[in-house]
C-alpha cells in the first residue's frame, strides 16, 4: 500500500489484527478488569452491607445500607460476575492458543521462528528501549519481544485459570448438574496446584498474587504501546482499534 | 465415570486414590447391588461377631443398658442416638437397628489405643466429659486392652499386655493411634514404656497385625502441631510410617461421632469406609464447612463481623473477615456438630481454624485474619500477597516513570544536537524527520 505523496513515500500500512483478534483483545480487557474488581472484593469485601449502627457508621465498615439480609446479595453478585468473567477468559485463552498456531493471517509462532534469530531481535529491541538507537525494523508480524511478553502473560492467565478452577471445584461433591465428568476434569487438571502451592489456602494466595502480576502487565503494556507510538510514529496504539499500523523502515527509503 | 463396572472401587482400602477424582458414593458400600443381599451380609457378619464377643443372649442384651444406666442414658436416648448416627453415616434408615447392634459389639472388640507425640486432647475430649453422649460412653467402655492413660497395669506389665493382644487377636483388634510419630534420629525423640521403645517401632509393630487402623486427630492423621514448621523432630502422620491403609479422622480434637461412626461402619461391613484423597471417610468429610454453614447467607449478603463483639457478631454475621477458614476445610462440624448437636465453632462465634486439613498450623494461620492476610512463602520475602504485589507494582511504576523521563531527556538532547547540526547541513533535516 504505497502512498503517492512523495514526503511519505516510504510509509506502508501493515495489517496486524483481524476483526476477531480485536474483539478478543477488548473482551479480554473487559473480562480481566471485571475479574480484578470482583476478585479483589472476594478477597476483601470492602463494601459492607448492613443496617446496624456500628457497622454502618464509618466509611470502611459500611457505605451502603442494604436493608435486610435477603435484599443484599452483594457477594453472590461479585462471585457471579467473577465466574462470568472467568468463562470469557477461559474461552479466550483457548481461542488465543488456537490462533497462535492456526491463524491464517498472523500466527504468533511466526514471531518465534527461526528461534535463534528472533531471540536476537528481541534482545536488540530491549537494547533499543534503553538506548533509543538502532531500532529493529518493523516487520509483517509482531516483534519478537512483544511476542515473548504476551506469551508469558498468557501463561499467567493459564495459571490463574488453573488456580481459579481448583477453588471452583472445591464446593463440588463428586458430581454436577452436567455430570460427573466435569468435576473429574477439573480435579484431574488442577489438583496438582494443591500439592505445589500448599493446599487450598496456598492456591488462593497464588491466585491473589498473580492478580498483581497481571495488573503490572496491564500498566506496562499500555505504557510501552504509547511509548512506541510516540517514539516510532507508526501508530502502534491504533492496532487494537483499526487493525493496522504504519511501517517506516529505513530500508524502504534509503 | 457413570458406568457400572465401577463397583469394585469401594473395595479399595487404600489411603489414597479413592479421591474426588473417581468419587462414586454408594450408600450400600459396594457390598452388593441388591439391597436384600447387603442386609443379609451385614446380618450374618453381626451374628458372627456377637457369637464371638458375647457369652450368650443375656450378656448381649444387658451389655449396653448396664453401661448406659450408669450415666442415666435411657434406651430411648440410645435409639435416638443410633438413628442420628445412621443418618450421619448416610446409611438407609433400615440400618438403624444394625447400627445399634454394631455399637454394642464395639464395646467388646479388642482395642488398642496408642498415644504418640500429642497433647492427648482427643483422649481428654472423649473421656473427660460432664455430659457424655452415647458416642463418648461407648468409647469409655470399649474393651481397651492397651491405653496408657487409663489402664491399670504399668511398665513391663503394660507392654506385655499390648504384645499379648497383638498376638491373641491377630487381624481382629482395632488400632487407634493418637498423635504424630517423630521419625528424626530413628524415632528417638519419642520413647515410651519400660523398655524405652520408640514410638516409631511401637506403631509399626502394632499396625502390622491390626484389623483396622485409625489415626485420630490431626497429629496422627497428618502430623498436626508436632509436624508444624520447622518440625524439629521430623514428625509425620501415621500413614507415612506404615504401608497398611490408615483411616484418618482428623480435627482437633476429632469429633467422637466420626470415630465411633467409622468403627461402627467397619463392624457392619468388615472393611474401611470409602475414603477421600486425604484418607478421610467420605460420609464425614465430603462436605466443605463453608457450603454447609448456617452463616453462609450472611456471607453471600456481604454482612460480616468486623470486630469481636460488634453488632454484626451479635447478629451472627459471617466470620470471613475474622479469619474463618471454613472455605478451605472439609468436615462435618456444621452438620453433625460437637457434643452431639450442641455447638461448633461458627455457632459459638469464632471462625473455623481448618483443623481437619493437613498442615493446618502452617497453612491456615493467622487464624483470626482472612486468608488474604497470610504471608506468602517465597524465599527471602516476608509479606502478604498484597504487600508483595503492591511492592512489585510500585517498583514497576517507578521503573516505567524512570524510563519515560529518561526517554524524554534523551530525545530533547538529540533534538538540540540535531538543531545545531541542521544549521550547517540543510540536507540532514529530511532524514532526521523521518527517523523520529
Ligand atoms: C485475570 C483474571 C483473574 C483475576 C485478576 C482474579 C482475581 C481473583 C481474586 C483476587 C480472588 C480472591 C482471592 C482471595 O480470596 O484471596 C479470586 C477468587 C476466585 N477466582 Fe479469580 N481471578 C481471575 C480469573 C479467574 C479465573 C479464570 C477463574 C476460573 C474459574 C477464577 C476463579 C476464581 C474463584 C473460584 C475464586 C474464589 C471465589 C470464592 O472463594 O468465593 N478466577 N480471583
Ligand atoms: S462463617 Fe465461615 S464457614 Fe460460615 S459462611 Fe462465613 S466464612 Fe463460610
Ligand atoms: S469448625 Fe474447623 S476448626 Fe472447628 S472443629 Fe471444625 S474443622 Fe476444626
Short mmCIF file of N, CA, C and O in Angstrom, two decimals, chain B residues 71-114:
data_model
loop_
_atom_site.label_atom_id
_atom_site.label_comp_id
_atom_site.label_asym_id
_atom_site.label_seq_id
_atom_site.Cartn_x
_atom_site.Cartn_y
_atom_site.Cartn_z
N UNK B 71 -24.85 -43.72 83.37
CA UNK B 71 -24.88 -42.31 83.00
C UNK B 71 -26.31 -41.77 82.88
O UNK B 71 -26.51 -40.64 82.44
N UNK B 72 -27.29 -42.61 83.23
CA UNK B 72 -28.66 -42.15 83.13
C UNK B 72 -29.13 -41.97 81.69
O UNK B 72 -30.03 -41.19 81.42
N UNK B 73 -28.47 -42.67 80.75
CA UNK B 73 -28.93 -42.60 79.37
C UNK B 73 -29.98 -43.68 79.17
O UNK B 73 -29.72 -44.85 79.42
N UNK B 74 -31.18 -43.27 78.77
CA UNK B 74 -32.26 -44.24 78.63
C UNK B 74 -32.15 -44.97 77.30
O UNK B 74 -31.41 -44.56 76.41
N UNK B 75 -32.92 -46.03 77.19
CA UNK B 75 -32.97 -46.77 75.94
C UNK B 75 -33.42 -45.87 74.80
O UNK B 75 -32.93 -45.92 73.69
N UNK B 76 -34.38 -45.01 75.16
CA UNK B 76 -34.91 -44.08 74.16
C UNK B 76 -33.80 -43.14 73.65
O UNK B 76 -33.66 -42.92 72.45
N UNK B 77 -33.00 -42.62 74.59
CA UNK B 77 -31.88 -41.76 74.19
C UNK B 77 -30.96 -42.50 73.24
O UNK B 77 -30.49 -41.96 72.24
N UNK B 78 -30.71 -43.78 73.60
CA UNK B 78 -29.79 -44.55 72.78
C UNK B 78 -30.34 -44.78 71.37
O UNK B 78 -29.62 -44.68 70.38
N UNK B 79 -31.65 -45.04 71.30
CA UNK B 79 -32.23 -45.25 69.98
C UNK B 79 -32.17 -43.98 69.15
O UNK B 79 -31.89 -44.00 67.96
N UNK B 80 -32.43 -42.86 69.81
CA UNK B 80 -32.34 -41.58 69.11
C UNK B 80 -30.92 -41.40 68.56
O UNK B 80 -30.71 -40.98 67.43
N UNK B 81 -29.97 -41.76 69.43
CA UNK B 81 -28.57 -41.58 69.02
C UNK B 81 -28.22 -42.50 67.86
O UNK B 81 -27.56 -42.08 66.90
N UNK B 82 -28.68 -43.75 67.92
CA UNK B 82 -28.30 -44.64 66.83
C UNK B 82 -28.98 -44.23 65.53
O UNK B 82 -28.42 -44.41 64.44
N UNK B 83 -30.17 -43.63 65.63
CA UNK B 83 -30.81 -43.11 64.42
C UNK B 83 -29.98 -41.94 63.87
O UNK B 83 -29.75 -41.83 62.65
N UNK B 84 -29.53 -41.11 64.79
CA UNK B 84 -28.69 -39.97 64.38
C UNK B 84 -27.42 -40.47 63.68
O UNK B 84 -27.03 -39.97 62.62
N UNK B 85 -26.80 -41.47 64.29
CA UNK B 85 -25.55 -41.97 63.71
C UNK B 85 -25.81 -42.61 62.34
O UNK B 85 -25.01 -42.45 61.41
N UNK B 86 -26.93 -43.31 62.24
CA UNK B 86 -27.26 -43.93 60.95
C UNK B 86 -27.35 -42.87 59.87
O UNK B 86 -26.82 -43.04 58.77
N UNK B 87 -28.03 -41.77 60.18
CA UNK B 87 -28.16 -40.75 59.14
C UNK B 87 -26.84 -40.04 58.92
O UNK B 87 -26.50 -39.67 57.79
N UNK B 88 -26.04 -39.86 59.99
CA UNK B 88 -24.73 -39.23 59.80
C UNK B 88 -23.86 -40.09 58.88
O UNK B 88 -23.10 -39.58 58.07
N UNK B 89 -24.01 -41.40 59.01
CA UNK B 89 -23.23 -42.32 58.18
C UNK B 89 -23.78 -42.41 56.76
O UNK B 89 -23.24 -43.13 55.93
N UNK B 90 -24.86 -41.69 56.50
CA UNK B 90 -25.52 -41.73 55.20
C UNK B 90 -25.95 -43.14 54.87
O UNK B 90 -25.81 -43.61 53.72
N UNK B 91 -26.44 -43.87 55.87
CA UNK B 91 -26.97 -45.21 55.63
C UNK B 91 -28.49 -45.12 55.58
O UNK B 91 -29.09 -44.26 56.22
N UNK B 92 -29.12 -46.01 54.82
CA UNK B 92 -30.57 -46.04 54.82
C UNK B 92 -31.10 -46.35 56.22
O UNK B 92 -30.43 -47.00 57.02
N UNK B 93 -32.32 -45.90 56.48
CA UNK B 93 -32.83 -45.99 57.84
C UNK B 93 -32.96 -47.44 58.32
O UNK B 93 -32.89 -47.71 59.51
N UNK B 94 -33.11 -48.36 57.39
CA UNK B 94 -33.28 -49.76 57.77
C UNK B 94 -32.04 -50.27 58.52
O UNK B 94 -32.08 -51.28 59.22
N UNK B 95 -30.95 -49.54 58.43
CA UNK B 95 -29.74 -49.94 59.12
C UNK B 95 -29.73 -49.56 60.59
O UNK B 95 -28.83 -49.94 61.32
N UNK B 96 -30.72 -48.79 61.01
CA UNK B 96 -30.67 -48.24 62.36
C UNK B 96 -30.49 -49.33 63.43
O UNK B 96 -29.57 -49.25 64.24
N UNK B 97 -31.33 -50.41 63.43
CA UNK B 97 -31.10 -51.43 64.47
C UNK B 97 -29.74 -52.11 64.31
O UNK B 97 -29.15 -52.55 65.30
N UNK B 98 -29.26 -52.17 63.10
CA UNK B 98 -27.95 -52.81 62.88
C UNK B 98 -26.83 -51.93 63.41
O UNK B 98 -25.83 -52.43 63.93
N UNK B 99 -27.00 -50.61 63.26
CA UNK B 99 -26.02 -49.70 63.85
C UNK B 99 -26.00 -49.88 65.36
O UNK B 99 -24.94 -49.91 65.99
N UNK B 100 -27.18 -50.02 65.95
CA UNK B 100 -27.24 -50.21 67.40
C UNK B 100 -26.53 -51.51 67.79
O UNK B 100 -25.79 -51.55 68.79
N UNK B 101 -26.74 -52.56 67.01
CA UNK B 101 -26.05 -53.83 67.32
C UNK B 101 -24.54 -53.67 67.21
O UNK B 101 -23.77 -54.15 68.05
N UNK B 102 -24.11 -52.96 66.16
CA UNK B 102 -22.68 -52.78 65.97
C UNK B 102 -22.08 -51.98 67.12
O UNK B 102 -20.97 -52.27 67.59
N UNK B 103 -22.84 -50.99 67.60
CA UNK B 103 -22.34 -50.20 68.73
C UNK B 103 -22.16 -51.10 69.93
O UNK B 103 -21.20 -50.97 70.71
N UNK B 104 -23.09 -52.03 70.11
CA UNK B 104 -22.99 -52.99 71.21
C UNK B 104 -21.73 -53.85 71.06
O UNK B 104 -20.96 -54.03 72.02
N UNK B 105 -21.52 -54.35 69.86
CA UNK B 105 -20.34 -55.19 69.62
C UNK B 105 -19.06 -54.40 69.84
O UNK B 105 -18.07 -54.92 70.36
N UNK B 106 -19.12 -53.13 69.47
CA UNK B 106 -17.92 -52.30 69.56
C UNK B 106 -17.35 -52.29 70.97
O UNK B 106 -16.14 -52.26 71.17
N UNK B 107 -18.26 -52.34 71.97
CA UNK B 107 -17.77 -52.28 73.34
C UNK B 107 -16.97 -53.52 73.72
O UNK B 107 -16.30 -53.54 74.74
N UNK B 108 -17.05 -54.60 72.92
CA UNK B 108 -16.33 -55.82 73.25
C UNK B 108 -15.16 -56.12 72.32
O UNK B 108 -14.45 -57.09 72.53
N UNK B 109 -15.06 -55.35 71.25
CA UNK B 109 -13.99 -55.64 70.30
C UNK B 109 -12.64 -55.27 70.89
O UNK B 109 -12.51 -54.21 71.48
N UNK B 110 -11.66 -56.17 70.76
CA UNK B 110 -10.33 -55.83 71.29
C UNK B 110 -9.80 -54.55 70.66
O UNK B 110 -9.98 -54.33 69.47
N UNK B 111 -9.15 -53.78 71.47
CA UNK B 111 -8.93 -52.38 71.12
C UNK B 111 -7.59 -51.93 71.67
O UNK B 111 -7.29 -52.14 72.84
N UNK B 112 -6.78 -51.37 70.84
CA UNK B 112 -5.51 -50.81 71.33
C UNK B 112 -5.48 -49.34 70.96
O UNK B 112 -5.74 -48.98 69.81
N UNK B 113 -5.18 -48.52 71.94
CA UNK B 113 -5.12 -47.07 71.70
C UNK B 113 -3.71 -46.62 72.03
O UNK B 113 -3.26 -46.73 73.17
N UNK B 114 -2.99 -46.17 71.03
CA UNK B 114 -1.62 -45.72 71.26
C UNK B 114 -1.56 -44.20 71.29
O UNK B 114 -2.22 -43.53 70.51
#
